[in-house]
Amino acid sequence: MRKPTSKNLRNQQRFSEVQEVELLESWIEFGKPDSGLNPLSLSPLPKEGPIGRIDESSFSNYAACTRFYQLPLSRKTKDGLSESKYIEMTEIQRASLPHSLCGRDILGAAKTGSGKTLAFIIPVLEKLYRARWGPEDGVGSIIISPTRELAGELFDVLRNVGRNHSFSAGLLIGGRKDVDTEKEHVNNLNILVCTPGRLLQHMDETPNFDCSQLQVLVLDEADRILDAGFKKTLNSILSQLPKRRQTLLFSATQTKSVQDLARLSLKDPEYISVHEESVTATPSRLQQTAMIVPLDQKINMLWSFIKMHLNSKILVFLSSCKQVKFVFEAFKKLRPGIPLKCLHGRMKQERRMGIYSQFCETRSVLFATDVGSRGLNFNNAVDWVVQVDCPENVASYIHRVGRTARYHSGGKSVLFLLPSETEMLKKLQEAKIPIKLIKANSKRLLSVTNALSELLVKSPDTQYLAQRAFTTYLRSIYKQQDKEVFDVMNLPLEDFSASLGLPVTPKVRFLNQKIKGKKLPEEEGPLLQRGNIDKDEVVTVRRKKSHVDDLEEEVERDFLSAKEAAVDGEANEDSIPATRILKKKKLKINVHRPIGTRVVFDEEGNTLPPLAALADTASADGLLQLDKVKERYEKLKEEMKQRDKEDKQLLRQRLREKRTKEKMKLTRARQEQEVASEHEEDMSGSDGETIDNKSRKRSKIYFESESDDDEKKGKKDNVGFSEDSISLEEQEALALKLLSSMHS
Ligand code: ADP
Ligand code: MG
C-alpha cells in the first residue's frame, strides 16, 4: 500500500514541478527588463497586489519588485529564503536578480556587506531547478571564491537557502580536508564551492572529472580572483570550462578591464554598480543638460561639439543606423582630429564588441543607435553622452544616460532638442531627472555644411548615405508614438536637407502622401500603412519601379510590414525575409558610377535624364522641374571648381613657403655644425680624422632631413640636387641673406 502511494505522490510532485517551471519560464520571459536598465530606477512594485500570473497573457512586474516573494522564484527557494529570514532585498539584489534570473551575464559591484552572496546563490539554484537538474547530470555550477574562509561562509548560505532543494553541493578547499575522499565524490556533486587552487587540482588529478555540462560559473570577489596572483590558475580553469554558460561576477569594485571580460567570455554582461548615490533615476554625478538646436543646425552643432572636445571620449546617439552611417562616413572624410567609430544594429556581435573595446581604450567619438549599443555598458568609459536625436520617451533617455554615467568621477550629457520638442524637457523634469536647459554658444558654432556639400559632389556614395539619412530621420519622427513631442509636418525639410550638404531635397514619399491627403486608414504611422498594403499591390509597385534605389525602399517596406521594427532599418539580421536578396543585389550595382550618370527609368520603362531621381520630380502643379535641378547642380559644380582652384593655389604657395623655411633650417643647422666642429678641431688640433667626421656629419644631416617623412621626401630633389648645382658656400650665403631679410 505504501509503495504506490509514495510513487503517486512523487509523480504528482514531479508533475506540479513541471508546471511550476513552465509558469516561471513564461513569467521570466514576460517581464525581462531591458538590458542595461537599472531596476533601482523603476518605481517599486506595490507590496499588495497579485504576484505571478495576472491573467491569460500577463504577469506581475518582477523587474520593479523589492521583496523576494515578488520574484519569479521556485517555491523551494522562496521557502528557503523566508525560513532564513530573508524578506526584503538589498539594493544589489534588487538591481541584479531581474537580470540574472533571465540568464544574463552579470558584472556586479557593491560594497562589502551589501548582500552579494544571495545575488548569485539564488540564480544558481533557480537555473539548475528550472533545468530540472538531477544527481546524474553532474556539475551544473561552480562558485569560485578567493579564500577558504569566504568559500566556507558562502557554502553555509547556500546550504541554508537551498535547504529545500535536492541538489548536492560540495565545498572544495585546500587544507585539512582529505583530497582523496573529495575525488571520490566530486563527480556526483551538482554545485561546487571552491577556491581556485583546489578546483584546478581536481581538474588535473581527479579521473573523469567532468564539467562539460556547466550551466553557471560564479566568481565571488571577482577582482581578487582576476588579480595577477590567480592569473595562471584561473586561465587553466577557464580553458577547461564550456564557453556556453552563464557567468556571474561580483566584487566590491567594478572590473573594467576588457581583457578580463574577454578572458571570461562574457556575453553582453549587465554592469551593475550599487552605491548610495545611484538610487535616483539617473546617476547623480552625471551633469545633464539640454540645448535647443534647430534641425538644420544639428549637424553643425555636432561637428562643433566634437571639434571643441578633441580630448574626450564621446558617445553620440542618433535615431537610425542610416544616420549613424552617414555622419560617421562624412565626418571621417572631413577629419575632425579625433578617431571616429560607429555601432549600429546591422553589425555582428563580435564586431560591435571589438569596436566597443577600442572605444573604451582611447579617446574617440562613437556614433551609435540605441540598438547598436544594446548590451554594451559604458560605465567609466565616456566623458560625454551627446543625444543628437531626441529619445523616444523618458525611459529611453534614462536608458541611454544610465548606462553611460560615471559613478565615481562624474560624466556629462547633452541632449539636442528641436524647438518643437521642448515638451520632452518638461517630461524629463517631471520624471525627476535633474536636467538643465542651457543656451548654445552660437559664436563658437562652426559650419560644416559647405564642406559637406563639396564632399557629396565628389563622393556619390556619401551623397546616397546623406539621402538615406535624411529620409530615415523623417520617418523615425513620423513613426514616433508621442505626438505631443514629435511633429514631422513642422520640420524645415529644405533647410535640413541643405544642412546635410544635399544639392536637392530628396522626395519623401510617405510625407507627400500625407500632404496630398491620402490619409492612412488609421493615423498610427507608416507601419500600419505598410501592413495594409496587400501583396499584389506590392508586387505591381515593384514591377513598375525599375530604379534600384526605389527597390530598396520596397524591400524595406516589405520588411517593415513583416516585422514591426521599432527603429527604421535596425531589425534583427536573422529575421530578414527573402526579399533581402534584392537588396544585396542592389548593393553591388554601380558602386563606382561616376557622378550624374545614373540612368533612371520612368514607369513606362523610358529613360529619364540623369539627376532626375534626385529631384522632387513632381512639383506642386505636377510638372517636372528638371531644368531647375540641373541648373542648381551645375552652379554647385562650378562653385566647387572655383574653390578647388583657389585651394590648389593656396596649397602651392604654402608649399613654397615651407620649402624656403626648410632650406633655412638646414643651413642654420649646418652652420652650427660647422662652428662646433671648428671648435672641436681647435681643441683636438688634429686634422684628417676630424674633417672626415665633419663631412660625415654633414651628409648625415641631409640624410635625416630628407628621409624624415613622406612630405619631405617629395622635396628631396630640390634639396638634394641643389647641393650639387650650387656650392655649399653659395647656399649658406643665400640662407644668410634670407635670414637677415627676415630679421630686418
Ligand atoms: P557581501 O558579499 O556583499 O559582502 P554578504 O552576502 O556576505 O555581503 O551579506 C552580508 C550580510 O547581509 C550577511 O549577514 C547576510 O546574511 C545579510 N543579508 C544579505 N542579504 C540580506 C537580505 N536581503 N536581508 C537581510 N539580510 C541580508
Ligand atoms: Mg561576499
Tab-separated table of N, CA and C in Angstrom, residues 506-562:
chain	number	residue	atom	x	y	z
A	506	PRO	N	15.640	65.421	-51.126
A	506	PRO	CA	15.088	64.151	-51.609
A	506	PRO	C	13.578	64.117	-51.389
A	507	LYS	N	12.897	63.383	-52.276
A	507	LYS	CA	11.452	63.294	-52.073
A	507	LYS	C	11.176	62.271	-50.976
A	508	VAL	N	10.184	62.581	-50.224
A	508	VAL	CA	9.843	61.695	-49.118
A	508	VAL	C	8.437	61.208	-49.375
A	509	ARG	N	8.348	59.988	-49.862
A	509	ARG	CA	7.075	59.511	-50.370
A	509	ARG	C	5.974	59.516	-49.313
A	510	PHE	N	6.313	59.045	-48.130
A	510	PHE	CA	5.230	58.938	-47.145
A	510	PHE	C	4.718	60.307	-46.713
A	511	LEU	N	5.615	61.300	-46.781
A	511	LEU	CA	5.168	62.649	-46.416
A	511	LEU	C	4.294	63.232	-47.508
A	512	ASN	N	4.735	63.024	-48.766
A	512	ASN	CA	3.946	63.522	-49.883
A	512	ASN	C	2.538	62.977	-49.820
A	513	GLN	N	2.468	61.692	-49.518
A	513	GLN	CA	1.147	61.063	-49.441
A	513	GLN	C	0.306	61.733	-48.380
A	514	LYS	N	0.954	62.022	-47.275
A	514	LYS	CA	0.222	62.613	-46.179
A	514	LYS	C	-0.257	64.013	-46.561
A	515	ILE	N	0.646	64.728	-47.258
A	515	ILE	CA	0.284	66.086	-47.647
A	515	ILE	C	-0.868	66.064	-48.645
A	516	LYS	N	-0.771	65.138	-49.608
A	516	LYS	CA	-1.821	65.068	-50.629
A	516	LYS	C	-3.148	64.631	-50.053
A	517	GLY	N	-3.138	64.303	-48.785
A	517	GLY	CA	-4.399	63.951	-48.141
A	517	GLY	C	-4.796	62.502	-48.339
A	518	LYS	N	-3.863	61.691	-48.862
A	518	LYS	CA	-4.152	60.265	-48.962
A	518	LYS	C	-4.035	59.700	-47.569
A	519	LYS	N	-4.976	60.025	-46.739
A	519	LYS	CA	-4.884	59.635	-45.331
A	519	LYS	C	-4.856	58.120	-45.194
A	520	LEU	N	-4.082	57.701	-44.242
A	520	LEU	CA	-3.988	56.279	-43.983
A	520	LEU	C	-5.257	55.818	-43.292
A	521	PRO	N	-5.552	54.565	-43.394
A	521	PRO	CA	-6.756	54.059	-42.744
A	521	PRO	C	-6.776	54.407	-41.264
A	522	GLU	N	-5.608	54.347	-40.654
A	522	GLU	CA	-5.531	54.764	-39.258
A	522	GLU	C	-4.338	55.677	-39.128
A	523	GLU	N	-4.393	56.541	-38.162
A	523	GLU	CA	-3.350	57.559	-38.073
A	523	GLU	C	-2.165	57.114	-37.242
A	524	GLU	N	-1.865	55.821	-37.300
A	524	GLU	CA	-0.817	55.383	-36.391
A	524	GLU	C	0.552	55.321	-37.012
A	525	GLY	N	0.682	55.752	-38.241
A	525	GLY	CA	2.009	55.779	-38.814
A	525	GLY	C	2.200	54.750	-39.900
A	526	PRO	N	3.370	54.784	-40.517
A	526	PRO	CA	3.612	54.006	-41.709
A	526	PRO	C	3.634	52.501	-41.483
A	527	LEU	N	3.823	52.094	-40.243
A	527	LEU	CA	3.846	50.652	-40.020
A	527	LEU	C	2.502	50.061	-40.376
A	528	LEU	N	1.465	50.770	-39.941
A	528	LEU	CA	0.122	50.297	-40.235
A	528	LEU	C	-0.149	50.394	-41.721
A	529	GLN	N	0.347	51.496	-42.269
A	529	GLN	CA	0.143	51.690	-43.692
A	529	GLN	C	0.755	50.514	-44.454
A	530	ARG	N	1.950	50.167	-44.012
A	530	ARG	CA	2.613	49.066	-44.694
A	530	ARG	C	1.846	47.775	-44.517
A	531	GLY	N	1.362	47.616	-43.325
A	531	GLY	CA	0.635	46.391	-43.027
A	531	GLY	C	-0.596	46.261	-43.903
A	532	ASN	N	-1.126	47.388	-44.351
A	532	ASN	CA	-2.376	47.343	-45.091
A	532	ASN	C	-2.190	47.183	-46.600
A	533	ILE	N	-0.973	47.315	-47.048
A	533	ILE	CA	-0.755	47.115	-48.480
A	533	ILE	C	-0.840	45.633	-48.740
A	534	ASP	N	-1.718	45.240	-49.672
A	534	ASP	CA	-1.761	43.798	-49.860
A	534	ASP	C	-0.668	43.374	-50.822
A	535	LYS	N	-0.408	42.087	-50.833
A	535	LYS	CA	0.766	41.559	-51.529
A	535	LYS	C	0.774	41.947	-52.997
A	536	ASP	N	-0.400	41.804	-53.673
A	536	ASP	CA	-0.450	42.086	-55.104
A	536	ASP	C	0.016	43.496	-55.389
A	537	GLU	N	-0.450	44.375	-54.520
A	537	GLU	CA	-0.106	45.768	-54.741
A	537	GLU	C	1.408	45.958	-54.694
A	538	VAL	N	2.027	45.328	-53.716
A	538	VAL	CA	3.473	45.467	-53.577
A	538	VAL	C	4.164	44.945	-54.817
A	539	VAL	N	3.682	43.818	-55.324
A	539	VAL	CA	4.319	43.224	-56.494
A	539	VAL	C	4.214	44.168	-57.684
A	540	THR	N	3.018	44.728	-57.909
A	540	THR	CA	2.887	45.616	-59.059
A	540	THR	C	3.731	46.860	-58.880
A	541	VAL	N	3.745	47.358	-57.702
A	541	VAL	CA	4.571	48.537	-57.456
A	541	VAL	C	6.000	48.223	-57.849
A	542	ARG	N	6.439	47.044	-57.439
A	542	ARG	CA	7.836	46.725	-57.702
A	542	ARG	C	8.104	46.563	-59.191
A	543	ARG	N	7.153	45.984	-59.919
A	543	ARG	CA	7.379	45.786	-61.335
A	543	ARG	C	7.466	47.134	-62.053
A	544	LYS	N	6.653	48.056	-61.640
A	544	LYS	CA	6.643	49.361	-62.298
A	544	LYS	C	7.944	50.105	-62.048
A	545	LYS	N	8.399	50.067	-60.839
A	545	LYS	CA	9.591	50.838	-60.500
A	545	LYS	C	10.808	50.069	-60.931
A	546	SER	N	11.602	50.662	-61.778
A	546	SER	CA	12.799	49.926	-62.138
A	546	SER	C	14.036	50.541	-61.515
A	547	HIS	N	13.881	51.634	-60.863
A	547	HIS	CA	15.050	52.257	-60.264
A	547	HIS	C	15.513	51.491	-59.025
A	548	VAL	N	16.809	51.227	-59.018
A	548	VAL	CA	17.328	50.384	-57.937
A	548	VAL	C	17.093	50.958	-56.550
A	549	ASP	N	17.239	52.263	-56.440
A	549	ASP	CA	17.047	52.865	-55.122
A	549	ASP	C	15.646	52.607	-54.592
A	550	ASP	N	14.695	52.736	-55.499
A	550	ASP	CA	13.330	52.519	-55.078
A	550	ASP	C	13.106	51.077	-54.664
A	551	LEU	N	13.849	50.192	-55.331
A	551	LEU	CA	13.731	48.787	-54.951
A	551	LEU	C	14.060	48.616	-53.488
A	552	GLU	N	15.087	49.317	-53.100
A	552	GLU	CA	15.475	49.157	-51.695
A	552	GLU	C	14.342	49.611	-50.798
A	553	GLU	N	13.713	50.667	-51.227
A	553	GLU	CA	12.621	51.132	-50.396
A	553	GLU	C	11.520	50.107	-50.294
A	554	GLU	N	11.283	49.439	-51.430
A	554	GLU	CA	10.240	48.414	-51.411
A	554	GLU	C	10.628	47.287	-50.465
A	555	VAL	N	11.895	46.941	-50.547
A	555	VAL	CA	12.363	45.863	-49.678
A	555	VAL	C	12.124	46.252	-48.233
A	556	GLU	N	12.471	47.501	-47.958
A	556	GLU	CA	12.314	47.962	-46.589
A	556	GLU	C	10.849	47.939	-46.202
A	557	ARG	N	10.024	48.316	-47.163
A	557	ARG	CA	8.591	48.366	-46.908
A	557	ARG	C	8.066	46.971	-46.552
A	558	ASP	N	8.461	45.995	-47.381
A	558	ASP	CA	8.024	44.627	-47.099
A	558	ASP	C	8.526	44.175	-45.751
A	559	PHE	N	9.767	44.518	-45.561
A	559	PHE	CA	10.445	44.064	-44.373
A	559	PHE	C	9.777	44.616	-43.122
A	560	LEU	N	9.454	45.893	-43.215
A	560	LEU	CA	8.857	46.502	-42.034
A	560	LEU	C	7.459	45.987	-41.782
A	561	SER	N	6.768	45.668	-42.863
A	561	SER	CA	5.425	45.166	-42.618
A	561	SER	C	5.484	43.755	-42.056
A	562	ALA	N	6.534	43.023	-42.450
A	562	ALA	CA	6.649	41.665	-41.935
A	562	ALA	C	6.995	41.695	-40.458
